[in-house]
Structures are given as C-alpha cells and as structure tokens.
Short mmCIF file of C-alpha atoms and ligand atoms in Angstrom, two decimals:
data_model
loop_
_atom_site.label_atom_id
_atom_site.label_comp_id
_atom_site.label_asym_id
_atom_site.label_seq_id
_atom_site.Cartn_x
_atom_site.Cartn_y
_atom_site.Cartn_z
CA UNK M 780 25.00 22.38 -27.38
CA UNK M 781 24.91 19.04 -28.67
CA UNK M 782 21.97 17.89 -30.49
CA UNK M 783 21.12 14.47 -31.14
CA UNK M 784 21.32 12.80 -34.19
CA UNK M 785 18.11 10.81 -35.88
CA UNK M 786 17.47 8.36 -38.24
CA UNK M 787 13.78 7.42 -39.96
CA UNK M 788 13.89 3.79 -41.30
CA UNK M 789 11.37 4.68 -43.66
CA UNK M 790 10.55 1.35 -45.01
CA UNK M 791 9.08 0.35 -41.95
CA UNK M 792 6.39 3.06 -42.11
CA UNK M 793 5.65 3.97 -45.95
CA UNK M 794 3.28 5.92 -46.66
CA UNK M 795 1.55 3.19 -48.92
CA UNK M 796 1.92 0.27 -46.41
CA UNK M 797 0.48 2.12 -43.75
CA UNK M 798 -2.52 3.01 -46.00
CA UNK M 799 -3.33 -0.08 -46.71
CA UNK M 800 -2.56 -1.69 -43.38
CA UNK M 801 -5.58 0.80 -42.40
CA UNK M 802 -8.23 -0.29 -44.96
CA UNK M 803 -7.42 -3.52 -44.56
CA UNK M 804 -8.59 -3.68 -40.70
CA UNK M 805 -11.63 -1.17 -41.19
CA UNK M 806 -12.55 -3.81 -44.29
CA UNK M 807 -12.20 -6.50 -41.68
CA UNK M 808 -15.55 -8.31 -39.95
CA UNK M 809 -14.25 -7.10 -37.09
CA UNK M 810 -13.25 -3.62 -37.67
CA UNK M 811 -9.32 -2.90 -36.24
CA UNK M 812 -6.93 -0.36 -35.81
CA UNK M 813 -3.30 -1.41 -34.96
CA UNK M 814 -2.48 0.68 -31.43
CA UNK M 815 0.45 2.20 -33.18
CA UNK M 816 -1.93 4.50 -34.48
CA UNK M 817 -3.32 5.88 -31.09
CA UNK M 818 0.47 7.45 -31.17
CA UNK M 819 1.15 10.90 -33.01
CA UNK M 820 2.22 13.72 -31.58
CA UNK M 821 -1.59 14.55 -29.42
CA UNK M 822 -1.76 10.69 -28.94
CA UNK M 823 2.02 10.42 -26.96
CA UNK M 824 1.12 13.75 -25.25
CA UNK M 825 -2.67 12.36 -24.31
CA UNK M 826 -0.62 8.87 -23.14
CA UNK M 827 2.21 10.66 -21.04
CA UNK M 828 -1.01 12.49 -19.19
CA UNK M 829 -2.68 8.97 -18.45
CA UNK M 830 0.99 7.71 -17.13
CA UNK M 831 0.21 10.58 -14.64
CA UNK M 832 -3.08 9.26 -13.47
CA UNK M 833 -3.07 7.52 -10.31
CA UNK M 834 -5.58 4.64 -11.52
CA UNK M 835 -3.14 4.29 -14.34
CA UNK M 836 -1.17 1.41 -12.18
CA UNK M 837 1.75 0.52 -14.95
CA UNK M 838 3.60 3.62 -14.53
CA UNK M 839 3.70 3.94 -10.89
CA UNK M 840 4.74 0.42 -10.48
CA UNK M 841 7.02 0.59 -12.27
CA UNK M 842 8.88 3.21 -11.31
CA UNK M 843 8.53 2.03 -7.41
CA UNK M 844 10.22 -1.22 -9.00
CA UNK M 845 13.01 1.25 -10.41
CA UNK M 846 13.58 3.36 -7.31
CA UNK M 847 13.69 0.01 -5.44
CA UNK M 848 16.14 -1.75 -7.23
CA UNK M 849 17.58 0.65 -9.10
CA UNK M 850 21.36 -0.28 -7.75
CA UNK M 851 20.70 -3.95 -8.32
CA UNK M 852 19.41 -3.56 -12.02
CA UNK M 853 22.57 -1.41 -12.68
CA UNK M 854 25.01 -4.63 -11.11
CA UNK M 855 22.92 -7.21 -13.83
CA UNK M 856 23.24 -4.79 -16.66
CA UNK M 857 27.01 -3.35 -16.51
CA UNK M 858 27.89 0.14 -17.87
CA UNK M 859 29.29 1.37 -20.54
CA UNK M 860 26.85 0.17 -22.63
CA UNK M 861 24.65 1.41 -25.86
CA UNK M 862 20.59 1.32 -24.07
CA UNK M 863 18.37 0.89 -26.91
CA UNK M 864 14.90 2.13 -25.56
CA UNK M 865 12.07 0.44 -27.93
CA UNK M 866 8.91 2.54 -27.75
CA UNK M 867 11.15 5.53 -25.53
CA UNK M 868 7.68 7.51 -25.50
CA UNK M 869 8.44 10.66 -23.44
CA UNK M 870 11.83 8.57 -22.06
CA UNK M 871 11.20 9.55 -18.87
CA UNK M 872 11.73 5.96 -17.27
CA UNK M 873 15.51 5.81 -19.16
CA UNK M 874 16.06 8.87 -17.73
CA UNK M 875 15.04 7.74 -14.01
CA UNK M 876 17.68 5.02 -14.43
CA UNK M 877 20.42 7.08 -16.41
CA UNK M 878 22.07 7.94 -13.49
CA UNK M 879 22.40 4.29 -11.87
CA UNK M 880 23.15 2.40 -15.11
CA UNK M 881 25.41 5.29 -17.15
CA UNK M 882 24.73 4.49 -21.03
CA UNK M 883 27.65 6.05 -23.25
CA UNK M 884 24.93 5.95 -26.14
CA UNK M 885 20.99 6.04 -25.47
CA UNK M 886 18.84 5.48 -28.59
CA UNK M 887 15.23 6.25 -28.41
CA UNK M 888 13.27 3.88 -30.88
CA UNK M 889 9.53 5.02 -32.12
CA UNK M 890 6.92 5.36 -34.68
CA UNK M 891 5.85 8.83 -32.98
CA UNK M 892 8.51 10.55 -34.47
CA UNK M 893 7.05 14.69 -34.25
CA UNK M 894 6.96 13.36 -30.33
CA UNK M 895 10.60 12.05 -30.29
CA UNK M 896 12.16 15.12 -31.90
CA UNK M 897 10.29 16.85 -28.98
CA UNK M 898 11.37 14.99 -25.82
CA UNK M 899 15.10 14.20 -27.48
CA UNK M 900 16.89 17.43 -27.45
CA UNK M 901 15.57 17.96 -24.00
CA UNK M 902 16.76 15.35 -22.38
CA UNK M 903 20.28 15.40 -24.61
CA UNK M 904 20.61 18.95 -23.27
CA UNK M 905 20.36 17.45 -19.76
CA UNK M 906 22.74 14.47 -20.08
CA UNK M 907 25.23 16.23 -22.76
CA UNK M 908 28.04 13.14 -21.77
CA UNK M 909 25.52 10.61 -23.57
CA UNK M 910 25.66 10.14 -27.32
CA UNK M 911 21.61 9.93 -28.09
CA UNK M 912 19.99 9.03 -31.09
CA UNK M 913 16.24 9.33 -32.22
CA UNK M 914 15.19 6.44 -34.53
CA UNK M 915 11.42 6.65 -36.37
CA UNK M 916 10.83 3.40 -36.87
CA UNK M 917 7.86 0.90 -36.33
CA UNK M 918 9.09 -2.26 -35.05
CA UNK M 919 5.86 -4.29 -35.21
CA UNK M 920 7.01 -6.43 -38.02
CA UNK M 921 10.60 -6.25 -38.41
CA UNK M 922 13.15 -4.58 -35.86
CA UNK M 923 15.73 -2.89 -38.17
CA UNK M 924 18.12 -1.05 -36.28
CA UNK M 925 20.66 1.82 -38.17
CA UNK M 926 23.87 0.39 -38.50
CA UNK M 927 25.16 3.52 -36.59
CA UNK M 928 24.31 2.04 -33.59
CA UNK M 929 27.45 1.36 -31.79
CA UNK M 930 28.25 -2.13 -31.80
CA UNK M 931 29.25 -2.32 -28.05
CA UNK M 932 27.09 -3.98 -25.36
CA UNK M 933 23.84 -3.48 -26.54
CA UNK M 934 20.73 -3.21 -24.03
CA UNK M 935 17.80 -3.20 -25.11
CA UNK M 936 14.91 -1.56 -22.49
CA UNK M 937 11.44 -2.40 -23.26
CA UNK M 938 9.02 -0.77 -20.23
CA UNK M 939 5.64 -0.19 -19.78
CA UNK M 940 4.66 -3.81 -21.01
CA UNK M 941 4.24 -2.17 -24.15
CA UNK M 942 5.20 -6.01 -25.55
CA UNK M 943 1.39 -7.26 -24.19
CA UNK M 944 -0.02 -5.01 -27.35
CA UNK M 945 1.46 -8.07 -29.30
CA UNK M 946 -0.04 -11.46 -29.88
CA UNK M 947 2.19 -14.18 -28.00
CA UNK M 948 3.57 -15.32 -31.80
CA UNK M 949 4.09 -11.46 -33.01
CA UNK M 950 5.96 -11.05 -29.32
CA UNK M 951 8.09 -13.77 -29.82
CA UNK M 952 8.76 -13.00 -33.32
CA UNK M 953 10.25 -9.40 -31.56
CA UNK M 954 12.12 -11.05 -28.85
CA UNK M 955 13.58 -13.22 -30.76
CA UNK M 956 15.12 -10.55 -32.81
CA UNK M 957 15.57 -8.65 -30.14
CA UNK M 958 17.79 -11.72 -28.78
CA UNK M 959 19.86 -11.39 -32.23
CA UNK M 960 20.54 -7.95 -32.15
CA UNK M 961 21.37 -8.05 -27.94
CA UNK M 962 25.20 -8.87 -29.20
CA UNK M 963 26.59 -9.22 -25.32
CA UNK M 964 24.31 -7.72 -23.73
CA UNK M 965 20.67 -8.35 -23.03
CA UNK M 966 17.16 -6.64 -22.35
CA UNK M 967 14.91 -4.75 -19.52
CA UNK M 968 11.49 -5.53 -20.08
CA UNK M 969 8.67 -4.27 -17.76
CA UNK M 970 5.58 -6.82 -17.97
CA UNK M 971 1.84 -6.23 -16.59
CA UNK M 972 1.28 -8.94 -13.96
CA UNK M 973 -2.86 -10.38 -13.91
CA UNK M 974 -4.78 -8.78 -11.11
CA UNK M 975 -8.20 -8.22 -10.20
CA UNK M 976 -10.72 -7.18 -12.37
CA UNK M 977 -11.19 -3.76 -10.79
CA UNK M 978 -8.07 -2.11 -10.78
CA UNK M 979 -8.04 -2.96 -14.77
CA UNK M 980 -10.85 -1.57 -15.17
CA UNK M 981 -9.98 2.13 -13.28
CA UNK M 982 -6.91 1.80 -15.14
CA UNK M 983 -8.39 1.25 -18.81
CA UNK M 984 -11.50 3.26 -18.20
CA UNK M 985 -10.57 6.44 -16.14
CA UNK M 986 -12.85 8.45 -14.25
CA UNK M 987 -11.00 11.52 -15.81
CA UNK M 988 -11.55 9.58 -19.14
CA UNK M 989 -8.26 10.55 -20.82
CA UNK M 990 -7.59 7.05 -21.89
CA UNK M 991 -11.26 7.47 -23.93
CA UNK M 992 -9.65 10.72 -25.68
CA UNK M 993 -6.56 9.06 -26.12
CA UNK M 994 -8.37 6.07 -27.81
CA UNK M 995 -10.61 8.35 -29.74
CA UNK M 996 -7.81 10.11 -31.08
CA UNK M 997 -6.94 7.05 -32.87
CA UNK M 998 -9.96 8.36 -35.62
CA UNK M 999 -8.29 11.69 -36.25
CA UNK M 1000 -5.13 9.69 -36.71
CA UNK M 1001 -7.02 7.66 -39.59
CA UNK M 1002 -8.52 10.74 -41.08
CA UNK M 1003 -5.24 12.28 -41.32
CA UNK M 1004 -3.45 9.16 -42.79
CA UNK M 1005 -6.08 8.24 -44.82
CA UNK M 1006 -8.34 10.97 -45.96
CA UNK M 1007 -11.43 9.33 -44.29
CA UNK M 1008 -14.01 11.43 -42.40
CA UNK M 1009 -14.42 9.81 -38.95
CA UNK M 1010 -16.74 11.91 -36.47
CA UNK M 1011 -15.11 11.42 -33.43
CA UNK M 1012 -18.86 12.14 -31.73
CA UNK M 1013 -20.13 9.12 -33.45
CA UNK M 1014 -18.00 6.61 -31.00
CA UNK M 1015 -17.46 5.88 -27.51
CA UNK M 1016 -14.51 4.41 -25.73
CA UNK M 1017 -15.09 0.58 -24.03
CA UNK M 1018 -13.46 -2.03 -22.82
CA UNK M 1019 -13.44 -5.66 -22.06
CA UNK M 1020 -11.46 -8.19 -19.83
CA UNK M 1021 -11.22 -11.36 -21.76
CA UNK M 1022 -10.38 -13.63 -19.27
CA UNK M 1023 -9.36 -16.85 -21.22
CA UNK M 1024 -6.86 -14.40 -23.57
CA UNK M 1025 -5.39 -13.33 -20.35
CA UNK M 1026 -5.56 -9.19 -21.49
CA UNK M 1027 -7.78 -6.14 -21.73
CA UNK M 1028 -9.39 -5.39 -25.13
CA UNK M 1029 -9.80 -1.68 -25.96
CA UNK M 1030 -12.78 -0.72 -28.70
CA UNK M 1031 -14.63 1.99 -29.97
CA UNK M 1032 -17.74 1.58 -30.03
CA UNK M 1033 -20.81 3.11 -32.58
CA UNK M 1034 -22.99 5.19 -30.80
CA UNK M 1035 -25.78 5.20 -33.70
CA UNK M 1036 -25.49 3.66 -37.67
CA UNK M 1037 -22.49 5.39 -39.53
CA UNK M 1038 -20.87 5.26 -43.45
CA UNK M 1039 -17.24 6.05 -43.08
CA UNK M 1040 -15.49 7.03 -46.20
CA UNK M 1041 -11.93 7.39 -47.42
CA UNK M 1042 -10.62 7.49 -51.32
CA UNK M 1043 -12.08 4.26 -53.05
CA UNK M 1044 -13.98 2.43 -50.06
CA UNK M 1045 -16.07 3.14 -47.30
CA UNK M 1046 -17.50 0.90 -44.23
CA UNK M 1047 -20.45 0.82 -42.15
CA UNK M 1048 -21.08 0.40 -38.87
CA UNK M 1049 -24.46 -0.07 -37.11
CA UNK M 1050 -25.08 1.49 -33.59
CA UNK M 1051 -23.19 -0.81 -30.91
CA UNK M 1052 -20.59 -2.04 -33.42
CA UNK M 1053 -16.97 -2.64 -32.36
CA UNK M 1054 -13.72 -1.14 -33.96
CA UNK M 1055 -11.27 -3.04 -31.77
CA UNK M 1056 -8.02 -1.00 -31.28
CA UNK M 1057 -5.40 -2.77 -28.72
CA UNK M 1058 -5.15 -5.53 -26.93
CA UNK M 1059 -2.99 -5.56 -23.46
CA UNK M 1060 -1.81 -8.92 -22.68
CA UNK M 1061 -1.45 -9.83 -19.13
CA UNK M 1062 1.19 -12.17 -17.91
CA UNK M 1063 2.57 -14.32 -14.90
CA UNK M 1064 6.28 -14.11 -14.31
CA UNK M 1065 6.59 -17.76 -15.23
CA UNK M 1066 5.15 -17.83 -18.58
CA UNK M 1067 7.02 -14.47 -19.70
CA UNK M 1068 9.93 -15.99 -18.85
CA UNK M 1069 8.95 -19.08 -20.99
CA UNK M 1070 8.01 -16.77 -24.08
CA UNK M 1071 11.48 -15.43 -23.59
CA UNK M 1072 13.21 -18.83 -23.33
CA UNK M 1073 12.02 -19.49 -26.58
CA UNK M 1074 13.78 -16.75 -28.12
CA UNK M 1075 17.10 -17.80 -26.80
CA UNK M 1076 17.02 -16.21 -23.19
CA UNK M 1077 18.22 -18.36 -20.68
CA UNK M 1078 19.82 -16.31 -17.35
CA UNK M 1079 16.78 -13.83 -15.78
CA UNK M 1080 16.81 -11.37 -12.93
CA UNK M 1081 13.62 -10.23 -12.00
CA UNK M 1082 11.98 -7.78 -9.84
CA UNK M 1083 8.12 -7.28 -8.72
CA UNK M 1084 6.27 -4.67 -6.74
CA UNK M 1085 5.20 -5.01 -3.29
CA UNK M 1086 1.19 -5.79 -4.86
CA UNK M 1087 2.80 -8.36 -7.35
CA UNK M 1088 0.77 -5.81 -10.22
CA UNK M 1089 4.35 -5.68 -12.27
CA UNK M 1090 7.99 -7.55 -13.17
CA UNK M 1091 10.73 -6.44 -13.97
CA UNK M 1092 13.03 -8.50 -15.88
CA UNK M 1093 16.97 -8.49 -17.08
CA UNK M 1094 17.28 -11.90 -19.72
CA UNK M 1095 20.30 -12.42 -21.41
C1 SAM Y 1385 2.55 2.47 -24.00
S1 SAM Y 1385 3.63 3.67 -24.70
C2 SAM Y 1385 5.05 3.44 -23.65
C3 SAM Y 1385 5.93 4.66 -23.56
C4 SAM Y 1385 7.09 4.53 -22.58
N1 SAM Y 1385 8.06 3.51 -23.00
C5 SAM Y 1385 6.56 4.16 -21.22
O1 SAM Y 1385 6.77 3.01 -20.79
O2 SAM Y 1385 5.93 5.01 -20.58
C6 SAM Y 1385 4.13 2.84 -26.19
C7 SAM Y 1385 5.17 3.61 -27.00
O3 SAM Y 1385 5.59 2.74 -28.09
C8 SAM Y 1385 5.46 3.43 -29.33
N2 SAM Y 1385 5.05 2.42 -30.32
C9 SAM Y 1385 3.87 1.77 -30.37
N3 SAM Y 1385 3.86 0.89 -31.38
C10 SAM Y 1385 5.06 1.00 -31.99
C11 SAM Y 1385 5.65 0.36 -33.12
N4 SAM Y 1385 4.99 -0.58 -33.80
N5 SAM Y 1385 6.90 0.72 -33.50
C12 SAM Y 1385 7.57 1.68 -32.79
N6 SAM Y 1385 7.07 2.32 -31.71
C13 SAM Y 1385 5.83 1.99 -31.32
C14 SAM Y 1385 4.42 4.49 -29.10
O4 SAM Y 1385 4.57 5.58 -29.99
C15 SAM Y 1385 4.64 4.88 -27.63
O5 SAM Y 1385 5.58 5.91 -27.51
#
C-alpha cells in the first residue's frame, strides 16, 4: 500500500527555541502561551471532539458552505493541482472536498506531528491515486515549505479560521508569503464572521466543557516541553469577548496563589490571575479581503452560510 512520505522542518520547532519561546511568555506581565501549544497528540484529538460539538459553530458552517458550493469552489480552483493544507488537523475538511476538486498531490502542513502520522496513512490508504505528504512544521513565523513539493499549481487551503489565532500584522506577514509561494495558483481560506455574543460564548465555553480540557491541556504540554510542574487543578478555563479587538480571548485562570517551576526560573501567580492562551480574531468579509489585498491578492470568490457566521474565500 502506499504510504505517504513526511518531512519535519526542524528549524522551525527546535527544541531550544521552543523552550525559550515558553519562558519567555510565562516571564511576561501578562502570562502567555502561544495556541500552538494546546496541539499534541491529546490536544488535536481533544480539538477534533469539540469540531463535533454542535455549539462548536466553525465546523458545521463550514462544511454546510462546502457541501453547498462544493462544485463552484472546484470551477475557481482548477484540478490537477498540488493542495497544500496549512494546519490539516485531522484533514477531514480536504477530504470532504477531495472528490470535487481532485489534487494529484495533497500535503498536510502541522506542528502536531504524532497527530499527522496518525490521520495520514489513513486517509492515503483511502485516496491511494493522490501523492500525500506530511510536513511537521510550525508556520507561525516563517512558512518554509520542502522543496519536494511539486512545483505545479499550488493551492494552498487554510480552514477553520485558524488565521484569526494571528495578530492582523503576524496574519499578513503569513499571507503574504503564502501569496509568494501560491506560484499560479491561489488559496481557500475559511474566516469566522462577528456574531452575537451568545453563540461565542456556547462555542468557546461548552456546556460539555471539552474546549476547558482542551485549553487545560495546554499545562501538560508545558510540563512536558519544559520540565515545569503545572497542576492542572490549580486553573480554570475562561473567556472573554473583547469587543474593540474584534475576537475571543481564551485564559486560564488561577484558582488560588501558585509557584510554578521549571529548570532555572519559576513564576507566580495569585488566585484570579490570567495566563492568556489564544486569541480568535473575528472578521467581516470586507476587511479580510483588505488584509489579503495587501499581500498581493486581488481576484476573490467568496462564499457565506445561510446565518452569515462564516466565508469562504478563493484569492488569487
Ligand atoms: C483550529 S485547528 C484546525 C484543524 C483543521 N484545519 C480544521 O479546520 O478543523 C488548528 C490546526 O493548526 C495546527 N497549528 C496551530 N498552530 C500551528 C503552527 N504555528 N504551525 C503549524 N501548525 C499549527 C494545529 O496543530 C491544528 O491541527
């Protein structure tokens, strides 16, 4: 059967650099954890489970967007083509469009890499006509794709408005190289529309509360990474709508005064402090199409939901 082949650019994700990256934000006033840490291999299986829940609106949208216009989004996109999925997660939304848009070569970027060489094989044993390739790689400050990748049309897919986790400069900073590496072709990007208060809310605080063990998790991750000694019973999950920043603000909260230690530093937190770990920007369809104009987009097909909650959006 075949397999697929993977590649780990390691110098985005050194040991070292990811170290520090983590002592730096628990050092900060304002204690922070970059969301790419709520992702190992429990933290993608915890997230797949929320995109299950029926509060958790992104998912479902998004798909109704795909069955809808699934035929549509295959015209704008042509076949043929290399689909670069950036953040693939379980890849279960390129694989609900595989058989409209027909990739010769799917590559699965992510910085859960146990995950990816979990989900990969299964699908390539599924699809055997597709080339697939599983790239470790985190992408938050420099997108460095393998040279492997064929140098065809290149598509890049970017769902599940993963982008809003990026600040509006760190987003354009990816689309913009996103734009470079496109070559003739161009890139899918799902976006999270503003809505009311309330269905945020259900959606980033579950009564099931698996996006509270999902954002705990993130502590375990630490502890692994960093030889610290995090009590996951010590914190609780919240959340906040900040309304002027247009996104929801995820945070851990201390549920009584704690010293957390790792090798050579410690912090601690009083009862009621914040450790903020991801932001989730919302946007209108007019300014992400203005964010993407300034990376060099300029033609845009775009698709929304029958509740206006998502967009869909081809820019070349
Ligand atoms: C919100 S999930 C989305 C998963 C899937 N694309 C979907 O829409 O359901 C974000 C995915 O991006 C990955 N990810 C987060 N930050 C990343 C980074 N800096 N570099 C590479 N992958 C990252 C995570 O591991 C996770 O699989």
């Amino acid at each position: 059967m075949q397999q697929p082949v993977y590649e780990n650019i390691e110098a985005t994700f050194s040991p070292q650099n990811l170290k520090d990256e983590i002592v730096k934000g628990l050092e900060n006033s304002q204690a922070c954890i970059s969301p790419k840490f709520l992702y190992d291999k429990l933290g993608s299986h915890l997230f797949t489970a929320i995109t299950y829940l029926p509060e958790y609106y992104p998912t479902v949208t998004e798909r109704e967007i795909f069955l809808k216009f699934k035929e549509e989004i295959a015209l704008s996109m042509g076949s043929n083509h290399c689909l670069i999925d950036l953040g693939a997660g379980n890849c279960q939304k390129a694989e609900s469009i595989f058989d409209a848009i027909k990739p010769s070569t799917y590559v699965a970027v992510d910085f859960s890499i146990e995950y990816l060489q979990e989900v990969l094989p299964k699908l390539q044993g599924k699809y055997p006509e597709i080339k697939m390739m599983g790239v470790g790689m985190d992408f938050s400050n420099h997108l460095s794709l393998p040279t492997s990748i064929p140098n065809i049309q290149r598509n890049f897919f970017y769902p599940g408005s993963s982008i809003g986790n990026f600040s509006q400069t760190q987003a354009g900073h990816l689309l913009d190289q996103i734009k470079s590496s496109s070559d003739q072709g161009g890139l899918l990007l799902g976006v999270d529309l503003m809505k009311e208060d309330a269905v945020l809310l259900n959606a980033y605080d579950d009564p099931l509360k698996l996006t509270a063990a999902f954002n705990l998790n993130i502590l375990r991750v630490v502890n692994t990474l960093i030889n610290s000694n995090f009590n996951v019973k010590d914190f609780r999950h919240t959340i906040t709508i900040n309304h002027p920043m247009q996104r929801v603000e995820l945070y851990l909260e201390a549920l009584r005064d704690v010293t957390v230690s790792w090798a050579n530093g410690t912090r601690s937190f009083k009862a009621g402090e914040l450790i903020h770990t991801e932001n989730s920007h919302k946007y209108s369809v007019t300014s992400i199409q203005a964010l993407l104009k300034a990376s060099g987009f300029s033609r845009f097909k775009t698709w929304t939901d029958s509740k206006d909650y998502f967009a869909l959006i081809y820019a070349q």
